[in-house]
CSV table of N, CA, C and O in Angstrom, one decimal:
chain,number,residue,atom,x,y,z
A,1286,UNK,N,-35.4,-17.9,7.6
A,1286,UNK,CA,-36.1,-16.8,7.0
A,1286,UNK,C,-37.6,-17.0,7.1
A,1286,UNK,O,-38.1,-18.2,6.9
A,1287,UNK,N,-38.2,-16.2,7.3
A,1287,UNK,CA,-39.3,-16.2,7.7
A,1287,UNK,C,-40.3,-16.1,6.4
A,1287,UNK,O,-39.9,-15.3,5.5
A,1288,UNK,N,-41.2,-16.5,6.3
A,1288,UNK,CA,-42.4,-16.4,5.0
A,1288,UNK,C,-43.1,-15.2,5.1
A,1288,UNK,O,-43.3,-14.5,6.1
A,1289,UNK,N,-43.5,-14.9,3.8
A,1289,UNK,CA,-44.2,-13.7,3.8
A,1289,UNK,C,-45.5,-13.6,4.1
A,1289,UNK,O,-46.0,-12.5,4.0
A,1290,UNK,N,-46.2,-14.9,4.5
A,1290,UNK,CA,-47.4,-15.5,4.6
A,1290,UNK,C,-47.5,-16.4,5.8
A,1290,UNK,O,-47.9,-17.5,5.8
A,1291,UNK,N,-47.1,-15.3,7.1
A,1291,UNK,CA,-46.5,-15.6,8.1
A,1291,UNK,C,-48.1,-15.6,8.8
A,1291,UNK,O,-48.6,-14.5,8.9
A,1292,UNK,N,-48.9,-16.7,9.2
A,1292,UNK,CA,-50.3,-16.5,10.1
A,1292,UNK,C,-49.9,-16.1,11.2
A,1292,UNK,O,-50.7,-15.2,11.6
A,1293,UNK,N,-48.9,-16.3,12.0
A,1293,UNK,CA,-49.3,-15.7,13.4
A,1293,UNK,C,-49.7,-13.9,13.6
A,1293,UNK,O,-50.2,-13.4,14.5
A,1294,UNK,N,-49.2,-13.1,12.3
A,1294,UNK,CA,-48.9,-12.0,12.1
A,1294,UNK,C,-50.3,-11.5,12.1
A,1294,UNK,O,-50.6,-10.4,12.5
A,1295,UNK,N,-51.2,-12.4,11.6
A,1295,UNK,CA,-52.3,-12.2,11.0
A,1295,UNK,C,-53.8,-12.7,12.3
A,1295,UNK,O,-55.0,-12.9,12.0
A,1296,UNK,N,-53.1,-12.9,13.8
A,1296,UNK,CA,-54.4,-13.5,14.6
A,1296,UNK,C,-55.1,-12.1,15.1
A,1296,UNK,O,-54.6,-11.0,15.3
A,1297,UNK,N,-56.6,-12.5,15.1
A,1297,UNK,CA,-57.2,-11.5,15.2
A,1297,UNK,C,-57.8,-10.8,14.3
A,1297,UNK,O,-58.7,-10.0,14.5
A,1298,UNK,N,-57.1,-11.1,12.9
A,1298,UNK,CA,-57.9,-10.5,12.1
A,1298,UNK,C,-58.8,-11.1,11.3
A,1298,UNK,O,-58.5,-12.2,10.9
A,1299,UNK,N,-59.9,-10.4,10.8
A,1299,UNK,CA,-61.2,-11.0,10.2
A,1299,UNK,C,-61.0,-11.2,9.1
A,1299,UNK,O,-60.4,-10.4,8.4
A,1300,UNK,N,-61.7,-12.6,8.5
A,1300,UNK,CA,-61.5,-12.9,6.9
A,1300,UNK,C,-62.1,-12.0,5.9
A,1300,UNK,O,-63.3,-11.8,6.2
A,1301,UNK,N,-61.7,-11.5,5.0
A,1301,UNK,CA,-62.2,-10.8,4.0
A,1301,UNK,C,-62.3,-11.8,2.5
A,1301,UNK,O,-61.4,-12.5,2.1
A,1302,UNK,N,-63.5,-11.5,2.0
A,1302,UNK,CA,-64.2,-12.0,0.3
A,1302,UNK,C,-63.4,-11.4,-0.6
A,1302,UNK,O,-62.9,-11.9,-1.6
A,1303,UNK,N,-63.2,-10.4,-0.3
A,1303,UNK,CA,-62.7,-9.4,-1.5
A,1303,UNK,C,-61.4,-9.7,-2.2
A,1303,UNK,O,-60.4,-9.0,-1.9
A,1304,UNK,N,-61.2,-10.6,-3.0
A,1304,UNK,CA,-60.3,-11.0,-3.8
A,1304,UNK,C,-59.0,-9.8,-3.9
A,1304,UNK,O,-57.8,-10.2,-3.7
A,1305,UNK,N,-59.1,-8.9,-4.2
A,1305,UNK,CA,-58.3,-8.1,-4.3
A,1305,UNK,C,-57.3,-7.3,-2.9
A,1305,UNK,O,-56.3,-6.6,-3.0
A,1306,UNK,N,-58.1,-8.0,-1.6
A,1306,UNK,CA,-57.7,-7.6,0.0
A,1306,UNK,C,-55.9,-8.1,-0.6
A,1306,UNK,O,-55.5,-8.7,-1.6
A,1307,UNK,N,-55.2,-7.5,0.6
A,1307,UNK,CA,-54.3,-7.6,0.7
A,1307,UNK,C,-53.7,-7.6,2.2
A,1307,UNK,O,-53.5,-6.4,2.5
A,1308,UNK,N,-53.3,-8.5,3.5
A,1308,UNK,CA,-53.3,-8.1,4.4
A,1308,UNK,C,-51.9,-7.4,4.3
A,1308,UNK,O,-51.0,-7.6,3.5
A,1309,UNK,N,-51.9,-5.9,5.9
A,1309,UNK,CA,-50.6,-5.1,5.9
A,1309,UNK,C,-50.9,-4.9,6.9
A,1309,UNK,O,-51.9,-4.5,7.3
A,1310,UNK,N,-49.7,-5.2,7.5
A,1310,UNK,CA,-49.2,-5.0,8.7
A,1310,UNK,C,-48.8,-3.6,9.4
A,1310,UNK,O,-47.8,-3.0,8.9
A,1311,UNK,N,-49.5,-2.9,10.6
A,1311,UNK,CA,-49.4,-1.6,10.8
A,1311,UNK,C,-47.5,-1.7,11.1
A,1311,UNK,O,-46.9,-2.6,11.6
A,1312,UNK,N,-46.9,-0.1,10.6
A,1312,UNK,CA,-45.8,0.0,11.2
A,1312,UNK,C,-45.7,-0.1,13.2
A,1312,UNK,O,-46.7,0.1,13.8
A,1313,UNK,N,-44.7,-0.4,13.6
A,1313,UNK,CA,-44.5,-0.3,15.0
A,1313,UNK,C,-44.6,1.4,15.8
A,1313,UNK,O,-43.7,2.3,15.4
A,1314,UNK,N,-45.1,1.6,16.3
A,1314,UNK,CA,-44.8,3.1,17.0
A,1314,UNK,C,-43.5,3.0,17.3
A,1314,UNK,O,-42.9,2.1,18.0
A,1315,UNK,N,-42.9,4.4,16.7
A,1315,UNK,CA,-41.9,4.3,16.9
A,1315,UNK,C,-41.6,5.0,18.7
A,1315,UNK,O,-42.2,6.0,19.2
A,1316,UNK,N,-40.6,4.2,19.3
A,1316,UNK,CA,-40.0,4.8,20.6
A,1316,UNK,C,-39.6,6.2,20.7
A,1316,UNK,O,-38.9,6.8,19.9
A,1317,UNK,N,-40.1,6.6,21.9
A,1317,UNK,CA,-39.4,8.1,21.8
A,1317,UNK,C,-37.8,8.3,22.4
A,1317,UNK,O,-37.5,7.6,23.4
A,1318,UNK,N,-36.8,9.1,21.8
A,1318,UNK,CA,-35.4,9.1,22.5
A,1318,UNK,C,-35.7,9.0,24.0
A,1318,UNK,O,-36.8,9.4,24.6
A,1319,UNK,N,-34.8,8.6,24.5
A,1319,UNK,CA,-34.4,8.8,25.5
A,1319,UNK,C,-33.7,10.1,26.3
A,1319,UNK,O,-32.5,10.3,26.2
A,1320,UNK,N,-34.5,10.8,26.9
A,1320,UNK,CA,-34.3,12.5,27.7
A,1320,UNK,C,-32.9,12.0,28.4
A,1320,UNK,O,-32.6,10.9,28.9
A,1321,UNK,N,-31.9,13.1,28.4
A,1321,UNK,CA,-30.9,13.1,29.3
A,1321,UNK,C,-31.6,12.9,31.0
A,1321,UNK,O,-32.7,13.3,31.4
A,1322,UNK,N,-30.7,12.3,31.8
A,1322,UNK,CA,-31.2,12.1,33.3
A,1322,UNK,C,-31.6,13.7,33.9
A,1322,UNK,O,-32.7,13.8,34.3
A,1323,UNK,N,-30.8,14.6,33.8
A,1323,UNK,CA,-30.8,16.0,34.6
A,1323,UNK,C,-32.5,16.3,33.7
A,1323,UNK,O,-32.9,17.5,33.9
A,1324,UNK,N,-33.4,15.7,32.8
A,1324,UNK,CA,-34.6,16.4,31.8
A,1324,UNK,C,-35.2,15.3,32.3
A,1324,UNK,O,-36.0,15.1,31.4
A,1325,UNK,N,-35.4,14.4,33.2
A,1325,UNK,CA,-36.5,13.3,33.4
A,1325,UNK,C,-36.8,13.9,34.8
A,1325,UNK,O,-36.0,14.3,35.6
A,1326,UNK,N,-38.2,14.0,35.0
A,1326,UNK,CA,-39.0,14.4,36.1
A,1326,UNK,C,-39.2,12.7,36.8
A,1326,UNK,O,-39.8,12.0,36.0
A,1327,UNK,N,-38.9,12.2,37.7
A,1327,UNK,CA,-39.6,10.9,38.0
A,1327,UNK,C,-40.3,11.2,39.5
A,1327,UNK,O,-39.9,12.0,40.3
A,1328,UNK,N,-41.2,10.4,39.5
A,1328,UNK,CA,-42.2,10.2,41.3
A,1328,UNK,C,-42.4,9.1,41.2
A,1328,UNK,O,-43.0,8.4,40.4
A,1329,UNK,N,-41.3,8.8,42.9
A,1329,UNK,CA,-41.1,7.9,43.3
A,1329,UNK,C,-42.4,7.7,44.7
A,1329,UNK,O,-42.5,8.3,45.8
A,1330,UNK,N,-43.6,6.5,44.1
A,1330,UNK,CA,-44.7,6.4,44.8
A,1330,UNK,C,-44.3,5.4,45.4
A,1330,UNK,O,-43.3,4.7,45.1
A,1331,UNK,N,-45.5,4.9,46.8
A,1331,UNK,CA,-45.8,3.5,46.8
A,1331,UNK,C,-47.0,2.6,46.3
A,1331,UNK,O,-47.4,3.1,45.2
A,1332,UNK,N,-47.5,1.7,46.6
A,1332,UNK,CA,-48.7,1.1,46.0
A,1332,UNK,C,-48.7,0.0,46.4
A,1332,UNK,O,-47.8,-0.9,46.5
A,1333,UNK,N,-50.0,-0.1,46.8
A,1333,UNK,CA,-50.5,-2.1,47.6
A,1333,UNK,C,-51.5,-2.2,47.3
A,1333,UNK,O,-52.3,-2.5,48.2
A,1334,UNK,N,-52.0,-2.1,46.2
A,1334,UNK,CA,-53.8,-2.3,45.6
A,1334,UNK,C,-53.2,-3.6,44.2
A,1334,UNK,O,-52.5,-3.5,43.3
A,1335,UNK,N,-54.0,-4.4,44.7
A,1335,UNK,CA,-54.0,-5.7,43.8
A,1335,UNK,C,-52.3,-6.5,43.9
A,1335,UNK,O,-51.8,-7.1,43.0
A,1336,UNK,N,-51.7,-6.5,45.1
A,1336,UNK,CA,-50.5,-6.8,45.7
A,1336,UNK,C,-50.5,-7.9,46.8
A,1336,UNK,O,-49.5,-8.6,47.3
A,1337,UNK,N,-52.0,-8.0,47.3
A,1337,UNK,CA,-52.4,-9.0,48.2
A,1337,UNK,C,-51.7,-8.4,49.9
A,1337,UNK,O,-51.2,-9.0,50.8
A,1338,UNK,N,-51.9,-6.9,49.8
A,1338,UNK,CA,-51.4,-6.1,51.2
A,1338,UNK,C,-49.7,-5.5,50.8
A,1338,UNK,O,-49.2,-4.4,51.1
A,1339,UNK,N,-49.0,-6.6,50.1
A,1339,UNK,CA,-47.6,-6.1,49.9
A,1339,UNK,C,-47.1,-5.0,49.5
A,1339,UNK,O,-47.9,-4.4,48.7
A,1340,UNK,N,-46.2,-4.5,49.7
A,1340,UNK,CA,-45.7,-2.9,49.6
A,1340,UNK,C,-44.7,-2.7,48.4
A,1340,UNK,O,-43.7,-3.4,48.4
A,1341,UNK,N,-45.0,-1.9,47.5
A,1341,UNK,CA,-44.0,-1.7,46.3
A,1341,UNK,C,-44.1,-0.6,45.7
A,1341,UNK,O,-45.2,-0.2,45.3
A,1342,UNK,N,-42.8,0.1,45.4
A,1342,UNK,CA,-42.0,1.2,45.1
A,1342,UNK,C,-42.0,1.2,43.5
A,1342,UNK,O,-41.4,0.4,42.8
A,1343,UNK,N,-42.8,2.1,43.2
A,1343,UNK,CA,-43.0,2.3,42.3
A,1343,UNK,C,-42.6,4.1,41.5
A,1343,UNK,O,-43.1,5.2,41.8
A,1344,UNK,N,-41.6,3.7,40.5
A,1344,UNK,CA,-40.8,4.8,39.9
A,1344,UNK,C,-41.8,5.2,38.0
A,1344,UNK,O,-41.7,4.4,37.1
A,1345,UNK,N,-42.5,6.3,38.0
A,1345,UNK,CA,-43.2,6.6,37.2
A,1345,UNK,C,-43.1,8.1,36.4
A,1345,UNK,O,-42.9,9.1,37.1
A,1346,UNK,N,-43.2,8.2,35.5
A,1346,UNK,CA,-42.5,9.6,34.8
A,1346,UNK,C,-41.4,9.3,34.0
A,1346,UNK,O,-40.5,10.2,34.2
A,1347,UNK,N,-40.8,8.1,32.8
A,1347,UNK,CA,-39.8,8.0,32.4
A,1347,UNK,C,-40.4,7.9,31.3
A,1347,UNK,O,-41.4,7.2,31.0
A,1348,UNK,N,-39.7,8.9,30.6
A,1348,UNK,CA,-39.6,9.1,28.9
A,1348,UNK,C,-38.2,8.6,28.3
A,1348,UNK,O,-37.1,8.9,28.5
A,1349,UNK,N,-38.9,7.8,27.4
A,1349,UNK,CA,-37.3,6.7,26.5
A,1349,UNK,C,-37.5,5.4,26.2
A,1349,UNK,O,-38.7,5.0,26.2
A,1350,UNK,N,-36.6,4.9,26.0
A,1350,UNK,CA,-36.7,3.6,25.1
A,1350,UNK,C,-36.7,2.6,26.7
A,1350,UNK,O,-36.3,2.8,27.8
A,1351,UNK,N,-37.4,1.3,26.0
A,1351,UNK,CA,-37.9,0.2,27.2
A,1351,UNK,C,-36.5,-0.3,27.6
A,1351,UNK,O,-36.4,-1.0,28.6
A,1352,UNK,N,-35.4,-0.1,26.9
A,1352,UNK,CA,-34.4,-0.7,27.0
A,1352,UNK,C,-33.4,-0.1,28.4
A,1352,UNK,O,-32.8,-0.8,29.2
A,1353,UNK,N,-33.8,1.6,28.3
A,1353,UNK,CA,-33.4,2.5,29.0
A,1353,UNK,C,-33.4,2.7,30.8
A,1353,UNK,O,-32.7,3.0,31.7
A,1354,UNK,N,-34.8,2.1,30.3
A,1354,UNK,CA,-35.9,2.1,31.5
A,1354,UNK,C,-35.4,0.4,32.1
A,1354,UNK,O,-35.2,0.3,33.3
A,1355,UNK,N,-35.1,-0.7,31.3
A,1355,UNK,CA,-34.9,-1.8,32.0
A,1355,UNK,C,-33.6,-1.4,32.3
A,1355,UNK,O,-33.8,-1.4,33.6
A,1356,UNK,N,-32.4,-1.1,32.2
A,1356,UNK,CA,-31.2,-0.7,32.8
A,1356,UNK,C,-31.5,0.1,33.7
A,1356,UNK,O,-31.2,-0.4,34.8
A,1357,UNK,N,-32.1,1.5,33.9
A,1357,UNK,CA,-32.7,1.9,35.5
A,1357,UNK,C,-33.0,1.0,36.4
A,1357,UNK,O,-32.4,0.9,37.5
A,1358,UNK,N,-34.1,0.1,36.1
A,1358,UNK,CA,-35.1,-0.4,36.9
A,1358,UNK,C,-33.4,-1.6,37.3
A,1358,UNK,O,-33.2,-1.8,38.5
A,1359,UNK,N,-32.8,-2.0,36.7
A,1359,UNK,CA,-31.7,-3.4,36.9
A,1359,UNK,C,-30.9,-2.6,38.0
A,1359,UNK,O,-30.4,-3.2,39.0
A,1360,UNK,N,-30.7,-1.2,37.8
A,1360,UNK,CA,-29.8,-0.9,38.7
A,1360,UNK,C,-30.4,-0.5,40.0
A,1360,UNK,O,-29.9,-0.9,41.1
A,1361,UNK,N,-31.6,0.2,39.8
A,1361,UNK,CA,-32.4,0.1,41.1
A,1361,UNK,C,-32.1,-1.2,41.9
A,1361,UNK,O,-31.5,-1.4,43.0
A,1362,UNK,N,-32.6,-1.8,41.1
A,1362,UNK,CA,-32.8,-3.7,41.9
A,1362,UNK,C,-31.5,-4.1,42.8
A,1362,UNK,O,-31.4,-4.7,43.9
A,1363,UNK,N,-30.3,-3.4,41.9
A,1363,UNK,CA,-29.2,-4.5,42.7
A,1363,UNK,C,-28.6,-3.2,43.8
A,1363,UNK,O,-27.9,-3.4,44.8
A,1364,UNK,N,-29.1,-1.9,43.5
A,1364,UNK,CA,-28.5,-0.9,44.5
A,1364,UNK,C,-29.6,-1.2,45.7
A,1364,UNK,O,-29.0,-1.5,46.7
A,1365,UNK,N,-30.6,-1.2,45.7
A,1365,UNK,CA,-31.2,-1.6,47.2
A,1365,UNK,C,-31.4,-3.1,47.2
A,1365,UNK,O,-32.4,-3.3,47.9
A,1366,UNK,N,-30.8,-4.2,46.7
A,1366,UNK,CA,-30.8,-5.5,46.8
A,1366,UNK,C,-32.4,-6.2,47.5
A,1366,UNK,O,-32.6,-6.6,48.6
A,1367,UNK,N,-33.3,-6.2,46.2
A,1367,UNK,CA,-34.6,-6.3,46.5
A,1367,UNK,C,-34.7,-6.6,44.7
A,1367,UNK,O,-33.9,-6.5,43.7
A,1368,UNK,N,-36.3,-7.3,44.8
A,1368,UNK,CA,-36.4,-7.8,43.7
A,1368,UNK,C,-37.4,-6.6,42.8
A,1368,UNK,O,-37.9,-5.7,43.4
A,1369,UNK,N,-37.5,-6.7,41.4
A,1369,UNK,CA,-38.9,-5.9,41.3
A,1369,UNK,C,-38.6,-6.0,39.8
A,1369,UNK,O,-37.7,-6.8,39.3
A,1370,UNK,N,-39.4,-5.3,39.1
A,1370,UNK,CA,-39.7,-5.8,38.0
A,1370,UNK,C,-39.9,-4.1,37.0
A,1370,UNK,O,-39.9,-3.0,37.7
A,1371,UNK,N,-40.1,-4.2,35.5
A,1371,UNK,CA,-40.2,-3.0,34.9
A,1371,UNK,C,-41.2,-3.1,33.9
A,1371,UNK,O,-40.9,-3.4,32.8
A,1372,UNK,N,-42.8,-2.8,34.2
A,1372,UNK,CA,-43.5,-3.0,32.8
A,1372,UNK,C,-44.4,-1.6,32.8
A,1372,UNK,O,-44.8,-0.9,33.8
A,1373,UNK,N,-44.6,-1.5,31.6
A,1373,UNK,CA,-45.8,-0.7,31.6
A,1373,UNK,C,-45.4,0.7,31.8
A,1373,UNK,O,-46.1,1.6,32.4
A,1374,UNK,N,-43.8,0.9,30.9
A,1374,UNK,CA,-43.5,2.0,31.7
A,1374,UNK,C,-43.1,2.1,33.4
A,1374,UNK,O,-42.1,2.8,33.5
A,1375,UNK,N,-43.4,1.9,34.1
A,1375,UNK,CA,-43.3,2.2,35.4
A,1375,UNK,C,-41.8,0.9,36.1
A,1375,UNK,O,-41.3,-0.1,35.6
A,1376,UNK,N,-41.7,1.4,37.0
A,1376,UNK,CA,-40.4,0.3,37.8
A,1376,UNK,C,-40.9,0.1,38.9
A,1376,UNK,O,-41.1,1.0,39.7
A,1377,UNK,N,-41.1,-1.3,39.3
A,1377,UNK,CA,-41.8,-1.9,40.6
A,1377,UNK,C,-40.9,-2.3,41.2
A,1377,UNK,O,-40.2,-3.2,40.7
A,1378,UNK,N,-40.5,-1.5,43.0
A,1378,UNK,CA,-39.5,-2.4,43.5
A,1378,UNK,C,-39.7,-2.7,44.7
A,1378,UNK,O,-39.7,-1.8,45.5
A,1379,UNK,N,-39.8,-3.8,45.1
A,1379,UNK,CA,-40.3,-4.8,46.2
A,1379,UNK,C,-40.3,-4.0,47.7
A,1379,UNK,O,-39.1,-3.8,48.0
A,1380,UNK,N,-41.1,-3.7,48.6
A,1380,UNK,CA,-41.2,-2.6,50.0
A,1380,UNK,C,-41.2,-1.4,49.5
A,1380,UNK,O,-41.2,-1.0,48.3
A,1381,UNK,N,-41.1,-0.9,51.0
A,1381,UNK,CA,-41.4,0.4,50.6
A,1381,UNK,C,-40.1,1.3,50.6
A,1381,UNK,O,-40.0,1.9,51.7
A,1382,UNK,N,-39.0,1.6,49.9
A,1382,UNK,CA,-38.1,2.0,49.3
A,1382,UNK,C,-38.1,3.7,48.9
A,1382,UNK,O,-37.1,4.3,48.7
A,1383,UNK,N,-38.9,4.2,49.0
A,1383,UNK,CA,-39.6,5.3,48.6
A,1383,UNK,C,-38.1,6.3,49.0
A,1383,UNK,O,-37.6,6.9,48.0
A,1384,UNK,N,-37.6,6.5,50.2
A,1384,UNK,CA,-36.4,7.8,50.5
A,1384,UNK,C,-35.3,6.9,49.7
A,1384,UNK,O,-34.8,7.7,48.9
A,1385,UNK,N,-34.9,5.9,49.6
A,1385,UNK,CA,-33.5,5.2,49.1
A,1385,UNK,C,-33.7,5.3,47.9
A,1385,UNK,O,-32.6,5.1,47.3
A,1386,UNK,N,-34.9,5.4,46.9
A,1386,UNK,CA,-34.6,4.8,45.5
A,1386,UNK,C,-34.9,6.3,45.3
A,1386,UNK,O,-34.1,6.6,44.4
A,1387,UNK,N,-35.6,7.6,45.7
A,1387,UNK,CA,-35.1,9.0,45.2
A,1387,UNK,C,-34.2,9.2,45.7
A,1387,UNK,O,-33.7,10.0,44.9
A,1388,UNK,N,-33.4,9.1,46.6
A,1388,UNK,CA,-31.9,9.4,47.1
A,1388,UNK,C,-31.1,8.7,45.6
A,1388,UNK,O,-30.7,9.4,44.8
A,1389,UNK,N,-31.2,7.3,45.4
A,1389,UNK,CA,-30.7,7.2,44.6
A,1389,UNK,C,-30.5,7.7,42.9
A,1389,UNK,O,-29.5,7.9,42.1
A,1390,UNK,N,-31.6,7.8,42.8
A,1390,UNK,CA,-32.0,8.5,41.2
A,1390,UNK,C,-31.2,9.9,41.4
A,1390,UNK,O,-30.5,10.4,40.5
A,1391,UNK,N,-31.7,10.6,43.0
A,1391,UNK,CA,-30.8,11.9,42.9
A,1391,UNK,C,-29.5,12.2,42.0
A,1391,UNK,O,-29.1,13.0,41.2
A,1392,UNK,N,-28.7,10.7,42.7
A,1392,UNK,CA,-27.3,10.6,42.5
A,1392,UNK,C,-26.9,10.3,41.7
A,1392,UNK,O,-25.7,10.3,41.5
A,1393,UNK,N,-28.0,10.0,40.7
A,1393,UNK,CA,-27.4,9.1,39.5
A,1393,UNK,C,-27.7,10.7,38.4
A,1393,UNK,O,-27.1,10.9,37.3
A,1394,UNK,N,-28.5,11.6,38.9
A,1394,UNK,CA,-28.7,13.1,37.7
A,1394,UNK,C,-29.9,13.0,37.7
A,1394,UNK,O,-30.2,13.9,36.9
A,1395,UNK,N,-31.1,12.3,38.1
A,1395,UNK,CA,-32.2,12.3,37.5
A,1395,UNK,C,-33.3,13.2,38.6
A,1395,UNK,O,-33.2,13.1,39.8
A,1396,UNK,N,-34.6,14.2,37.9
A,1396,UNK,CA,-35.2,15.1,38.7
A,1396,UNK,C,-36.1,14.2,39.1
A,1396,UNK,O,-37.0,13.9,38.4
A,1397,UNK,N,-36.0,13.5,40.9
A,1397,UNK,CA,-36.8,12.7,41.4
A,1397,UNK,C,-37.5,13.4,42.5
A,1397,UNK,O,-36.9,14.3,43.1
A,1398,UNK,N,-38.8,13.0,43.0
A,1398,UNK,CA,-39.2,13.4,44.3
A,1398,UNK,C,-40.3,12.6,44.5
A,1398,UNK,O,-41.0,12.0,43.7
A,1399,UNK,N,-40.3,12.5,45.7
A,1399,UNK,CA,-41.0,11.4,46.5
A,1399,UNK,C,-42.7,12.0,46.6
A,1399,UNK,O,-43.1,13.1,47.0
A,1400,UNK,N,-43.4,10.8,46.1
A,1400,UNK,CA,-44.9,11.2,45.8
A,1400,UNK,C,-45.5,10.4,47.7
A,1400,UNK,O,-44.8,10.1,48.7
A,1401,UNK,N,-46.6,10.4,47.5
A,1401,UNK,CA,-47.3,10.0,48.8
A,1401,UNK,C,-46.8,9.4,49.9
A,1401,UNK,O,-47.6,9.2,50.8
């Protein structure tokens, strides 16, 4: 169990004099549900800026929980057997993938179409 006088909770923040301070911790934003597949607009882009030239398929437009979004991005990965990654919102998948991963998403219910 964890103490209530937990410092790591507390980096970053500035010391206060004021005897009567009390540190509080903001709540977490809460996550938004997760949209049924047939209500998710996604665009499937590419991108090679700060990639060192390399090519990656990038899936952007997903509303829902990070959990949701790493189960897409997992199934992406092993249906075109390529590596890639899920942050920031968006799904990074290794080349350029662009007709296979909206063919895919088509199939799976989701409203995809291929950006640039």
């Amino acid at each position: 169990m964890m103490a209530d006088n937990d410092w790591k909770k507390r980096l970053g923040v500035v010391y206060s004099t004021d005897p009567s301070f009390k540190f509080s911790e903001e709540p977490a934003p809460e996550e938004e549900e997760t949209l049924e597949a047939g209500k998710q607009k996604l665009i499937v882009t590419i991108d090679r800026s700060g990639r060192a030239g390399k090519q990656v398929t990038l899936v952007k437009g997903f509303i829902g929980k990070e959990e949701d979004l790493a189960a897409l991005g997992k199934t992406l990965k092993v249906k075109c057997g390529v590596g890639g990654s899920v942050k920031n919102g968006e799904i990074a998948i290794q080349g350029d993938l662009r007709d296979k991963v909206t063919k895919l998403l088509i199939d799976l219910g989701y409203k995809a179409k291929r950006g640039n």
